[in-house]
C-alpha positions as a printed Julia matrix, in Angstrom:
203×3 Matrix{Float64}:
 106.88  115.73   74.36
 109.52  117.14   75.84
 112.8   115.48   77.61
 112.66  117.69   80.56
 108.9   116.13   81.55
 110.02  113.05   80.5
 112.85  112.77   82.98
 110.22  114.03   85.77
 108.62  111.33   86.01
 109.17  108.39   88.34
 107.92  105.08   89.27
 106.27  106.93   92.12
 104.74  109.17   90.65
 104.12  107.65   87.34
 101.81  105.24   89.81
  99.93  107.56   91.29
  98.74  109.27   88.15
  98.24  105.71   86.51
  95.8   104.66   89.53
  94.24  107.84   89.91
  92.64  107.1    85.77
  92.0   103.06   86.65
  89.62  104.73   89.16
  87.81  107.4    86.68
  87.65  105.05   84.03
  87.98  101.3    85.98
  91.11   99.09   85.01
  89.61   96.99   82.01
  88.4   100.47   80.29
  91.83  102.0    80.6
  94.59  101.56   77.7
  97.78  102.43   77.63
  96.9   105.76   75.21
  94.5   107.1    78.06
  97.11  106.5    80.63
  99.56  108.19   77.82
  97.97  111.48   77.63
  97.09  111.81   81.45
 100.45  111.5    82.55
 101.4   114.13   79.45
 104.34  111.5    77.92
 104.53  108.82   75.38
 103.69  105.49   75.59
 107.17  104.3    74.76
 108.45  106.58   78.17
 105.49  104.64   80.28
 107.49  101.43   78.79
 110.25  102.4    80.27
 109.0   102.58   83.49
 107.11   99.23   84.07
 106.62   96.21   81.49
 102.27   97.37   81.23
  99.5    98.45   82.6
  98.81   95.28   84.51
 102.15   95.76   86.61
 101.18   99.46   87.79
  97.71   97.81   88.85
 100.12   95.49   91.06
 101.59   98.01   92.28
  98.78   99.9    93.24
  97.13   96.91   95.09
 100.36   96.27   96.46
 100.26   99.46   98.12
  97.36   99.08   99.64
  97.7    95.4   100.68
 100.78   96.22  102.79
  99.39   98.77  104.48
  96.35   96.84  105.55
  98.27   93.94  106.47
 101.3    95.99  108.0
  98.38   96.97  110.68
  98.03   93.15  111.73
 101.36   93.01  112.51
 101.6    95.58  114.42
 102.22   94.98  118.4
  98.54   95.92  119.84
  96.77   93.74  117.0
  98.9    90.91  118.31
  98.98   91.36  122.02
  96.55   91.82  124.36
  92.69   91.1   124.5
  91.4    89.41  121.31
  88.24   92.39  121.33
  91.25   95.24  121.83
  93.19   94.12  118.77
  89.76   93.98  116.96
  89.18   97.68  117.57
  92.89   98.47  117.19
  92.84   97.41  113.83
  89.23   98.74  112.81
  90.67  101.6   114.03
  94.11  101.54  111.91
  92.24   99.87  108.73
  90.13  103.54  108.69
  93.17  104.71  109.09
  95.24  103.78  106.06
  92.06  103.5   103.88
  92.02  107.22  104.52
  96.05  108.25  103.49
  95.75  105.45  100.45
  92.6   106.13   99.4
  93.08  105.53   95.71
  95.4   102.77   96.66
  92.72  100.68   98.57
  89.94  101.75   96.3
  91.54  100.6    93.38
  91.91   97.46   96.25
  87.87   97.45   96.56
  86.75   97.3    93.02
  88.76   94.77   91.91
  86.87   91.71   89.66
  89.11   88.87   89.32
  89.71   89.49   85.38
  93.24   89.24   85.54
  95.63   87.56   86.86
  96.68   90.04   89.85
  93.23   91.01   90.09
  92.85   87.1    91.08
  96.14   87.27   93.35
  94.53   90.85   95.37
  90.84   88.8    95.68
  93.07   85.79   97.64
  94.92   88.19   99.57
  91.42   90.38  100.91
  89.98   87.18  101.82
  93.42   85.76  103.72
  92.56   89.33  104.84
  89.28   89.28  106.03
  90.0    85.67  107.83
  92.41   86.57  109.9
  90.0    89.51  111.26
  87.26   87.36  111.69
  89.9    84.61  113.73
  90.23   87.85  116.47
  86.24   88.32  116.31
  85.97   85.02  117.2
  88.5    84.62  119.98
  86.44   88.27  120.66
  83.63   86.38  120.93
  85.14   83.22  122.84
  86.75   85.33  125.3
  82.99   86.57  126.0
  83.56   90.36  124.79
  81.35   90.13  122.0
  77.69   89.31  121.7
  77.73   85.57  121.02
  74.34   85.94  118.99
  76.0    87.66  115.76
  77.61   85.2   113.44
  81.73   85.73  113.62
  81.71   86.27  109.23
  78.85   88.35  109.22
  80.01   90.64  111.97
  83.35   90.46  110.06
  81.6    91.74  107.05
  79.58   94.47  108.49
  82.36   96.07  110.17
  84.27   96.11  106.16
  81.41   97.0   105.03
  80.94  100.09  107.13
  85.09  100.95  107.38
  85.14   99.99  102.93
  82.04  102.44  102.48
  85.02  105.51  103.66
  86.35  105.07  100.12
  82.35  106.04   98.51
  82.33  109.32  100.11
  85.93  110.61  101.94
  87.28  113.22   99.79
  90.51  114.82  101.45
  90.33  118.02   99.06
  87.44  118.84  101.23
  88.94  118.31  104.7
  91.8   120.46  103.39
  89.45  123.34  101.91
  87.83  122.97  105.79
  91.22  123.79  107.46
  91.23  120.74  108.62
  94.4   118.22  108.68
  93.69  115.18  106.68
  95.22  113.05  109.56
  92.93  114.55  112.2
  89.97  113.93  110.13
  91.03  110.18  109.85
  91.29  110.07  113.87
  87.75  111.37  114.01
  86.41  108.84  111.54
  88.08  105.61  112.83
  86.83  106.65  116.44
  83.59  107.6   115.23
  83.68  103.76  113.34
  84.9   102.06  115.87
  82.65  103.87  118.67
  79.56  103.08  116.02
  80.36   99.37  115.0
  81.56   98.32  118.85
  78.55   99.82  120.62
  76.76   97.0   119.17
  79.11   94.22  118.97
  80.36   94.25  122.55
  79.14   92.79  125.04
  76.91   95.31  128.1
  79.65   95.38  131.39
């Protein structure tokens, strides 16, 4: 391994490689040797940046969670009618998922086999609970159908959003000459229109 190549790696670029390998092989199926081969550097060089693969897992998941919880802190998610705030959260969650696709995909695939995965699942539940509260408030305001349980509505909405991770491939958008930001906006609008046409009460 050349010193020049080793020195080109940063914590962020190494994280990008690790997350790709985790998504391809599964976290449990990935060894430090696999990460070393994918990065083209020695295992000792990886340890120069991180303590081990679980630290890389936590960093990758944290990037996804930071993006998702950041949506809940945006002014449009905190002010106004609950249904409008909910639509904003849904739209922006799609955009975060598509912008941070590898990291959100990793978050969605955790199974609770390590301390980091257990922590990630708890944070996911916290996010879901905060969104479910918005659903309840919107229903109480009369803006959402009262015959759909808030928890079920939340699961259906985010089931639709999370499924994007299974089929969206940014390289396809690029090959069509379309920018990722345009594509994410289009997909986000389609999700909101489809979901809320069934959830909103008729005017």
